[in-house]
XYZ file of C-alpha atoms in Angstrom:
604
model
C 8.088 35.336 -16.627
C 9.729 33.454 -13.754
C 9.929 29.681 -14.062
C 7.468 27.612 -12.039
C 10.316 26.339 -9.840
C 11.350 29.857 -8.771
C 7.748 30.887 -8.054
C 7.041 27.874 -5.817
C 10.393 28.046 -3.987
C 9.810 31.713 -3.154
C 6.326 30.969 -1.811
C 7.651 28.118 0.327
C 10.456 30.249 1.775
C 8.082 33.096 2.611
C 5.791 30.676 4.432
C 8.585 29.946 6.906
C 8.267 33.509 8.208
C 6.014 33.734 11.242
C 2.604 35.358 10.597
C 3.538 36.118 6.983
C 0.552 36.941 4.738
C 0.610 36.275 0.995
C -0.601 38.854 -1.499
C -0.848 38.990 -5.303
C -1.099 35.213 -5.685
C -3.660 35.498 -8.487
C -1.103 36.859 -10.919
C 0.790 33.539 -10.696
C -1.989 32.146 -12.892
C -0.872 34.519 -15.678
C 2.397 32.551 -15.972
C 2.363 29.993 -18.870
C 5.129 27.973 -17.176
C 2.700 27.110 -14.357
C 0.319 25.469 -16.829
C 3.112 23.327 -18.261
C 4.117 22.364 -14.699
C 0.497 21.473 -13.872
C 0.109 19.357 -17.011
C 3.350 17.471 -16.330
C 1.984 16.586 -12.860
C -1.396 15.237 -13.967
C -0.858 13.783 -17.470
C 0.473 10.428 -16.222
C -2.586 9.730 -14.047
C -5.105 7.279 -15.466
C -7.752 9.967 -14.941
C -6.056 12.271 -17.454
C -7.669 10.266 -20.242
C -11.093 10.523 -18.550
C -13.195 13.348 -19.956
C -15.326 15.684 -17.848
C -18.570 17.195 -19.100
C -16.669 19.200 -21.759
C -15.353 16.011 -23.399
C -11.694 17.175 -23.279
C -8.743 15.055 -22.131
C -4.957 15.432 -21.871
C -4.727 15.172 -25.679
C -6.389 18.609 -25.908
C -3.541 20.365 -24.074
C -1.888 22.963 -26.311
C -0.398 26.444 -26.318
C -3.702 27.749 -27.630
C -5.530 26.268 -24.629
C -3.054 27.901 -22.217
C -3.515 31.319 -23.830
C -7.310 31.070 -23.766
C -7.309 30.132 -20.050
C -4.958 32.999 -19.157
C -7.177 35.522 -20.991
C -10.232 34.354 -19.032
C -8.244 34.360 -15.777
C -7.046 37.932 -16.295
C -10.525 39.407 -16.777
C -12.005 36.999 -14.150
C -14.439 35.594 -16.701
C -13.079 32.091 -16.026
C -15.903 29.936 -14.673
C -15.293 26.301 -13.649
C -17.600 23.761 -15.267
C -19.791 21.504 -13.116
C -18.108 18.197 -12.289
C -19.344 14.885 -13.635
C -20.621 12.846 -10.663
C -20.158 9.071 -10.526
C -20.720 6.733 -7.568
C -18.078 4.188 -6.639
C -18.708 1.257 -4.231
C -17.317 1.314 -0.661
C -16.259 -1.645 1.493
C -19.418 -1.395 3.623
C -21.676 -1.842 0.599
C -22.562 1.835 0.287
C -21.304 4.168 -2.447
C -19.009 7.186 -2.411
C -19.754 10.078 -4.803
C -16.737 10.907 -6.980
C -16.589 14.154 -8.946
C -14.666 14.331 -12.235
C -13.753 17.944 -13.158
C -13.278 19.012 -16.767
C -9.722 18.841 -18.119
C -9.365 22.654 -18.147
C -10.498 22.833 -14.523
C -8.012 20.106 -13.591
C -5.160 22.198 -14.983
C -6.234 25.351 -13.093
C -6.954 23.370 -9.921
C -3.485 21.803 -10.080
C -1.898 25.283 -10.246
C -3.968 26.370 -7.227
C -2.959 23.175 -5.420
C 0.741 23.833 -6.100
C 0.368 27.370 -4.735
C -1.512 26.252 -1.623
C 0.892 23.363 -0.982
C 3.909 25.690 -1.166
C 2.222 28.048 1.326
C 0.681 25.608 3.807
C 2.935 22.543 3.774
C 5.495 24.254 6.077
C 2.638 25.103 8.474
C 1.009 21.672 8.688
C 1.515 19.538 11.794
C 3.896 16.570 11.631
C 1.017 14.537 13.106
C -1.093 15.047 9.956
C -0.534 12.306 7.369
C -3.416 12.399 4.882
C -2.947 13.673 1.291
C 0.546 15.047 1.902
C 3.870 14.568 0.080
C 5.878 11.645 1.493
C 3.089 10.834 3.960
C 0.749 7.838 3.901
C -1.299 5.471 6.049
C 1.956 3.680 6.854
C 3.710 6.811 8.144
C 0.693 7.487 10.397
C 0.782 3.925 11.753
C 4.539 4.029 12.289
C 4.231 7.295 14.221
C 1.692 5.570 16.475
C 4.089 2.635 16.848
C 6.852 5.053 17.799
C 5.170 7.445 20.264
C 2.113 5.671 21.749
C 4.103 3.296 23.972
C 2.506 2.949 27.409
C -0.762 4.828 26.792
C -3.750 3.676 28.876
C -6.645 4.710 26.623
C -7.454 5.383 22.974
C -9.974 7.872 21.594
C -10.934 6.787 18.063
C -12.068 9.996 16.337
C -14.269 10.205 13.248
C -15.866 13.351 11.820
C -19.373 12.786 10.477
C -19.561 13.291 6.693
C -16.506 15.545 6.743
C -15.937 16.114 3.011
C -19.639 16.798 2.433
C -20.010 19.172 5.401
C -17.063 21.562 5.020
C -18.573 25.036 5.260
C -17.455 27.232 2.348
C -17.602 30.503 4.268
C -15.525 29.005 7.086
C -12.929 27.633 4.665
C -12.565 31.022 2.954
C -12.253 32.637 6.387
C -9.409 30.234 7.321
C -7.661 30.856 3.990
C -8.074 34.593 4.524
C -5.873 34.477 7.643
C -2.836 33.715 5.455
C -3.899 34.814 1.957
C -4.766 38.497 1.418
C -5.700 38.242 -2.250
C -9.414 38.600 -2.951
C -9.106 37.511 -6.591
C -7.449 34.231 -5.602
C -10.033 33.598 -2.869
C -12.848 34.308 -5.345
C -11.369 31.681 -7.685
C -11.320 29.107 -4.849
C -14.936 29.982 -4.055
C -15.859 29.437 -7.729
C -14.465 25.890 -7.577
C -16.401 25.189 -4.380
C -19.657 26.514 -5.867
C -19.268 24.943 -9.350
C -21.844 22.203 -8.715
C -22.052 18.807 -10.405
C -23.991 16.902 -13.080
C -25.622 13.625 -12.063
C -28.102 11.719 -14.229
C -28.059 14.647 -16.695
C -29.280 17.018 -13.964
C -27.353 20.017 -12.581
C -26.997 20.170 -8.782
C -25.707 23.148 -6.824
C -23.092 22.706 -4.066
C -23.723 24.626 -0.860
C -21.265 22.816 1.409
C -18.370 20.396 1.092
C -15.477 19.884 -1.297
C -15.955 17.501 -4.248
C -14.211 14.147 -3.663
C -12.161 13.594 -6.802
C -11.273 17.243 -7.333
C -7.535 17.927 -7.446
C -7.785 20.843 -5.045
C -10.076 19.109 -2.509
C -7.438 17.215 -0.426
C -5.288 20.303 0.251
C -8.384 22.343 1.167
C -9.513 19.586 3.550
C -6.090 19.589 5.236
C -6.136 23.390 5.561
C -9.571 23.129 7.193
C -8.549 20.413 9.685
C -5.194 22.054 10.382
C -7.219 24.245 12.760
C -8.120 21.092 14.718
C -4.462 19.947 14.716
C -3.317 23.299 16.103
C -6.015 23.298 18.766
C -5.219 19.774 20.016
C -1.413 20.038 19.876
C -0.922 23.701 20.856
C -3.787 24.287 23.302
C -5.374 21.067 24.532
C -2.132 19.080 24.879
C -0.330 21.844 26.761
C -3.264 22.138 29.151
C -3.661 18.373 29.596
C -0.030 17.234 29.950
C 1.096 17.059 33.572
C 4.135 15.719 35.362
C 7.733 15.208 34.334
C 8.513 11.793 32.802
C 12.055 12.064 34.189
C 10.570 12.307 37.667
C 9.223 8.756 37.444
C 10.572 6.638 40.296
C 11.790 3.056 40.358
C 9.125 0.748 41.722
C 9.878 0.102 45.464
C 8.577 -3.486 45.140
C 11.002 -4.115 42.280
C 13.866 -2.526 44.263
C 13.106 -4.805 47.238
C 13.059 -7.920 45.038
C 16.301 -6.813 43.399
C 17.920 -6.513 46.830
C 16.666 -9.956 47.919
C 18.000 -11.557 44.713
C 21.455 -10.041 45.230
C 21.548 -11.253 48.864
C 20.507 -14.777 47.895
C 23.194 -14.875 45.212
C 25.817 -14.076 47.869
C 24.465 -16.799 50.185
C 24.541 -19.379 47.366
C 28.149 -18.515 46.551
C 29.137 -18.728 50.229
C 27.233 -21.950 51.058
C 29.133 -25.255 51.431
C 26.111 -27.385 52.377
C 24.670 -28.988 49.210
C 21.144 -29.382 50.640
C 21.055 -25.785 51.852
C 22.508 -24.619 48.551
C 19.759 -26.420 46.554
C 17.045 -24.798 48.705
C 18.620 -21.372 48.192
C 18.736 -21.951 44.413
C 14.989 -22.761 44.384
C 14.281 -19.562 46.330
C 16.562 -17.640 43.980
C 14.687 -18.867 40.884
C 11.331 -18.009 42.475
C 12.472 -14.463 43.318
C 13.982 -13.996 39.839
C 10.636 -14.966 38.321
C 8.765 -12.489 40.544
C 11.295 -9.788 39.694
C 10.902 -10.384 35.927
C 7.116 -9.975 36.274
C 7.287 -6.750 38.298
C 7.368 -3.302 36.618
C 10.656 -1.489 37.166
C 9.097 1.991 37.079
C 6.159 3.423 38.998
C 4.475 6.428 37.405
C 4.972 9.738 39.132
C 1.854 11.073 40.832
C -0.408 13.080 38.497
C 1.508 12.113 35.324
C -0.662 12.680 32.206
C 0.074 12.763 28.503
C -1.923 13.248 25.271
C -0.686 11.928 21.907
C -2.352 12.636 18.568
C -2.182 11.372 14.962
C -4.593 12.261 12.136
C -5.142 10.853 8.650
C -7.745 12.857 6.670
C -10.909 12.961 8.823
C -9.897 10.031 11.081
C -7.724 10.586 14.136
C -6.446 8.502 17.056
C -5.631 10.041 20.430
C -3.543 8.146 22.982
C -4.043 9.129 26.619
C -1.939 8.470 29.694
C -4.660 9.132 32.227
C -8.093 7.959 33.337
C -11.296 7.161 31.448
C -12.824 10.315 32.936
C -10.023 12.310 31.287
C -10.936 10.709 27.942
C -14.628 11.554 28.328
C -13.747 15.200 29.026
C -11.313 15.314 26.075
C -13.911 13.831 23.725
C -16.483 16.444 24.771
C -13.939 19.281 24.479
C -12.989 18.239 20.927
C -16.661 17.817 20.031
C -17.408 21.365 21.244
C -14.453 22.805 19.297
C -15.534 21.109 16.059
C -19.104 22.311 16.576
C -18.343 25.900 17.491
C -15.203 26.671 15.506
C -15.404 24.462 12.393
C -19.155 23.758 12.262
C -18.532 20.004 12.076
C -20.017 17.103 14.011
C -18.113 14.335 15.763
C -19.673 10.952 14.982
C -20.921 9.438 18.256
C -21.159 5.938 16.766
C -17.584 5.887 15.477
C -15.844 8.021 18.122
C -15.046 5.406 20.752
C -13.107 5.351 24.000
C -11.167 2.080 24.181
C -8.853 0.727 26.863
C -5.381 0.135 25.470
C -5.490 -3.573 26.397
C -8.278 -3.962 23.791
C -8.136 -3.296 20.065
C -8.768 0.175 18.675
C -9.416 0.293 14.923
C -7.441 2.884 12.899
C -6.717 2.848 9.159
C -7.785 -0.785 8.921
C -5.377 -2.005 11.644
C -6.172 -3.239 15.158
C -4.017 -1.248 17.601
C -3.439 -2.156 21.239
C -0.766 -1.911 23.916
C 0.973 -5.152 24.857
C 1.263 -6.183 28.516
C 2.963 -9.572 28.413
C 4.452 -10.462 31.809
C 5.873 -13.836 30.764
C 9.689 -13.879 30.639
C 11.380 -15.684 27.779
C 14.800 -17.207 27.212
C 17.358 -15.191 25.289
C 20.008 -16.676 22.967
C 22.266 -17.383 25.931
C 19.509 -19.358 27.684
C 18.894 -16.805 30.426
C 15.357 -15.623 31.233
C 14.656 -11.964 30.503
C 11.530 -9.842 30.670
C 9.474 -9.111 27.565
C 9.252 -5.609 26.162
C 6.184 -4.297 27.991
C 3.590 -1.651 27.139
C 4.727 -1.474 23.497
C 2.321 -0.744 20.632
C 0.947 -3.759 18.771
C -0.174 -3.321 15.154
C -2.339 -6.252 14.101
C -4.117 -7.329 10.933
C -7.829 -7.771 11.840
C -9.028 -11.367 11.542
C -12.025 -10.390 9.399
C -9.863 -8.884 6.599
C -9.126 -12.298 5.064
C -12.707 -13.519 5.470
C -14.200 -10.391 3.884
C -11.795 -10.681 0.945
C -12.678 -14.345 0.429
C -16.409 -13.611 0.567
C -16.124 -10.612 -1.776
C -14.278 -12.587 -4.465
C -16.165 -15.863 -3.845
C -13.000 -17.898 -3.329
C -14.457 -20.713 -1.178
C -17.588 -22.814 -1.245
C -18.713 -22.037 2.335
C -16.964 -19.427 4.493
C -18.618 -20.853 7.650
C -17.359 -24.399 7.096
C -14.704 -25.861 9.421
C -12.362 -26.268 6.457
C -12.336 -23.828 3.572
C -12.713 -25.450 0.158
C -11.363 -23.109 -2.578
C -13.434 -22.955 -5.762
C -13.015 -21.765 -9.359
C -13.533 -18.052 -10.047
C -15.808 -18.334 -13.055
C -15.659 -14.619 -14.096
C -11.886 -14.995 -14.718
C -12.140 -17.999 -17.066
C -12.488 -15.714 -20.109
C -8.998 -14.266 -19.434
C -5.746 -15.769 -20.689
C -3.709 -18.027 -18.365
C -1.144 -15.272 -17.820
C -3.833 -12.714 -16.989
C -5.480 -15.097 -14.509
C -2.290 -15.688 -12.516
C -1.448 -11.965 -12.664
C -4.870 -11.101 -11.181
C -4.296 -13.443 -8.220
C -0.722 -12.217 -7.693
C -1.798 -8.559 -7.795
C -4.526 -9.180 -5.199
C -2.116 -10.980 -2.865
C 0.507 -8.236 -3.205
C -2.094 -5.522 -2.629
C -3.251 -6.902 0.737
C 0.267 -7.813 1.872
C 1.750 -4.427 0.957
C -0.877 -2.643 3.055
C -0.716 -4.945 6.094
C 3.040 -5.603 6.044
C 3.480 -3.581 9.262
C 1.298 -5.991 11.259
C 2.768 -8.484 13.736
C 0.526 -11.289 12.488
C 0.826 -10.548 8.753
C 2.858 -13.720 8.037
C 0.313 -16.091 9.602
C -2.728 -14.350 8.084
C -1.283 -14.012 4.591
C -0.266 -17.674 4.375
C -3.895 -18.529 5.178
C -5.008 -16.350 2.282
C -2.296 -17.632 -0.054
C -3.466 -21.224 0.432
C -7.012 -20.306 -0.617
C -5.809 -18.103 -3.484
C -3.409 -20.739 -4.855
C -6.005 -23.497 -5.052
C -8.656 -21.106 -6.380
C -6.195 -20.043 -9.116
C -5.382 -23.661 -10.007
C -9.094 -24.565 -10.123
C -9.773 -21.525 -12.325
C -7.062 -22.632 -14.789
C -8.320 -26.222 -14.627
C -11.871 -25.055 -15.287
C -10.720 -22.975 -18.243
C -9.028 -25.969 -19.905
C -11.489 -28.643 -18.684
C -8.722 -30.392 -16.769
C -8.118 -31.562 -13.182
C -6.226 -29.814 -10.376
C -3.544 -32.551 -10.302
C -2.914 -32.370 -14.051
C -2.848 -28.543 -14.005
C -0.298 -28.493 -11.158
C 1.868 -31.022 -12.984
C 1.678 -29.132 -16.275
C 2.768 -25.788 -14.827
C 5.285 -26.912 -12.186
C 8.875 -25.704 -12.659
C 11.138 -26.922 -9.864
C 9.674 -26.165 -6.426
C 7.245 -23.530 -7.749
C 4.607 -23.332 -10.455
C 3.654 -20.643 -12.943
C 2.655 -19.753 -16.485
C 5.144 -19.541 -19.370
C 4.967 -16.566 -21.734
C 6.995 -15.088 -24.578
C 9.122 -11.943 -24.278
C 11.373 -10.120 -26.755
C 14.384 -11.962 -25.323
C 12.761 -15.406 -25.199
C 10.583 -17.494 -22.901
C 9.899 -16.521 -19.266
C 7.784 -17.855 -16.390
C 5.299 -15.837 -14.317
C 5.304 -17.735 -11.006
C 2.422 -17.800 -8.572
C 3.356 -15.546 -5.618
C 6.324 -17.218 -3.869
C 8.169 -14.438 -2.056
C 6.785 -15.043 1.445
C 5.208 -12.542 3.826
C 7.810 -11.213 6.281
C 6.842 -8.332 8.510
C 8.331 -5.242 6.887
C 8.670 -2.008 8.864
C 11.134 -0.144 6.632
C 8.626 2.724 6.385
C 9.910 4.067 9.686
C 13.356 4.658 8.154
C 12.268 6.265 4.903
C 9.224 8.299 5.906
C 10.131 10.133 9.088
C 8.449 13.543 8.787
C 10.815 16.436 8.168
C 10.685 19.202 10.729
C 11.765 21.608 7.978
C 9.833 21.715 4.692
C 11.521 20.239 1.648
C 11.718 22.920 -1.056
C 14.079 20.905 -3.267
C 11.057 19.271 -4.926
C 10.403 22.555 -6.734
C 13.959 22.931 -8.022
C 13.938 20.804 -11.156
C 11.785 20.508 -14.209
C 10.387 17.216 -15.397
C 11.399 15.817 -18.764
C 7.936 16.644 -20.128
C 8.217 20.301 -19.067
C 11.538 20.605 -20.886
C 10.074 19.010 -24.037
C 7.060 21.340 -24.044
C 9.158 24.451 -23.321
C 11.465 23.603 -26.273
C 8.559 24.340 -28.691
C 9.865 21.785 -31.144
C 7.749 19.203 -32.980
C 9.045 15.754 -32.025
C 8.125 14.316 -35.434
C 8.842 16.826 -38.200
C 11.406 18.855 -36.210
C 9.822 22.308 -36.739
C 10.930 24.843 -34.130
C 9.207 27.861 -32.510
C 5.763 26.567 -33.430
C 2.652 26.404 -31.201
C 2.638 22.973 -29.574
C -0.127 20.424 -29.122
C 0.029 17.257 -27.011
C -0.891 13.810 -28.224
C -1.573 11.573 -25.225
C -2.517 7.911 -24.730
C -3.943 6.428 -21.525
C -1.673 3.350 -21.393
C 1.498 2.755 -23.367
C 0.879 -0.999 -23.371
C -2.243 -0.414 -25.497
C -0.142 1.110 -28.308
C 0.320 -1.573 -31.004
C 3.109 0.023 -33.060
C 1.273 -0.037 -36.401
C 1.444 3.704 -37.120
C 4.554 5.915 -37.208
C 3.515 7.849 -34.086
C 2.914 4.602 -32.157
C 6.390 3.358 -33.114
C 7.774 6.697 -31.923
C 6.060 6.370 -28.532
C 7.172 2.773 -28.042
C 10.778 3.597 -28.999
C 10.884 6.494 -26.526
C 8.760 4.733 -23.852
C 6.463 7.789 -23.559
C 2.707 8.303 -23.262
C 2.962 11.772 -24.860
C 4.243 13.387 -28.035
C 4.800 17.140 -28.386
C 3.684 17.958 -31.935
C 2.940 20.874 -34.215
C -0.604 21.472 -35.496
C -0.066 19.666 -38.839
C 1.498 16.528 -37.352
C -1.212 16.276 -34.703
C -3.882 16.420 -37.391
C -2.144 13.616 -39.311
C -2.480 11.406 -36.231
C -6.118 12.437 -35.798
C -6.877 11.422 -39.399
C -4.920 8.157 -39.260
C -2.073 9.085 -41.628
C 0.891 6.672 -41.636
C 3.254 8.681 -43.794
């Protein structure tokens, strides 16, 4: 059997060939190395310790399990179990259904995901950023920041109930264009039709991909890749008009430039002080007019369309008129209806002028048009950068966070008065300050690309700091002043705690909130797919493939995996806990006998 690395590299290389179709993919699931690869990818997730309806978790992974799955795969008797459905709250107060597949299904789905990713990742558009390796909300926003300069209009696109309305027959049809393996397609269809259990009742699935399934994100991207190709290959080519290099210098600006140069010559040649002062006043007035006048006038008929998508949300930038945007919106709506059997949400698909804020991925996006010159370091007045993209943190983000966590007495008051967070009083002092720090870091890390992140985050930090102090004061029945004094160390304050090397201090967040746009350097999309990610095994794969018990040392024995959800929960009382702590691992590869000793609590 070929190693998993070789299999995936070969698939990725073949996908670079134009119009290549893949056959005999199903037999990849006969390869035991693929199951070890899949397990090494998913075992570290917190969800690996969450059981599906079969009650199994990552601790049930073993050679015996691999062999039983392969037998059922070969005779096509493998049938995915229904997912366990839970509802998680959304920001708008509603809930999102989350499906938890069984552990066995997660392993098989991960293999299918690896296969599909190797095939389709080279084909995906660089403008697609959702659920892809080395792509994120930040890479999508930075692409907008990079290419949307000067657009006149935004089209904020949102597909109505996308994940719940994906048509299974259409998805299989799209997959069938590239994959000519009926067995593999039947397996994908089985996952789509597996259904779910909610409130102890089985429900069939007729449309959609289950949110929470490992294979769902890649299938969603394959489905919407048809939209990406249509907009970028067909609609954009038809819409774009004019040559940007043909843009002419603004004649008004050229005239002002000429007048300024002539006045400068007159000032240099003048000997009369009064006349010279008058000329200087005229010179300054013309310089000001020149700084406020665009240097370039758009060529006649110049139009451009720019497109970025993250999952089912997309933002289109248009150099053109509002009528162009209305036509584009209707064209995209018709394509989604006719070709993908999806509906564009009228309420959320908005046409917004670029001088106003368009909302995308939680940011307010607009195009700046500041005509006011400013002084440079040398003291000379220069024009501002004009028509650049502005990424802003919405003003309601801080208020919604404060209301959600009940951090102030009255959000509508002129001055916010932070209050104690009673639910946190039961925690230790260290846990309380860590909760506040984690919340601050979470918001800052997401909005660090925004121009106004520093100002907004210092507002939040003030409320969070005094709420944290009042929570600690409430816990110990003390005052704010005494609590500050007790925990102050130099210019900052924090909570002392013990470590293996001695005493340390966990400070309240004190690192500041500078705007950080390093994402643009590290996450530029590659025009060529990166196949190097398939070329090395993880440490866990090597340990499993060695077939050696990591406790008793027996070799060439069937392996079983012992897995814990969090290493910090391991106390070190038993021999296997000491082993995990010493090696800093959440897993142990054991033989049958040693695994049973752990199961029965043996310490010998």
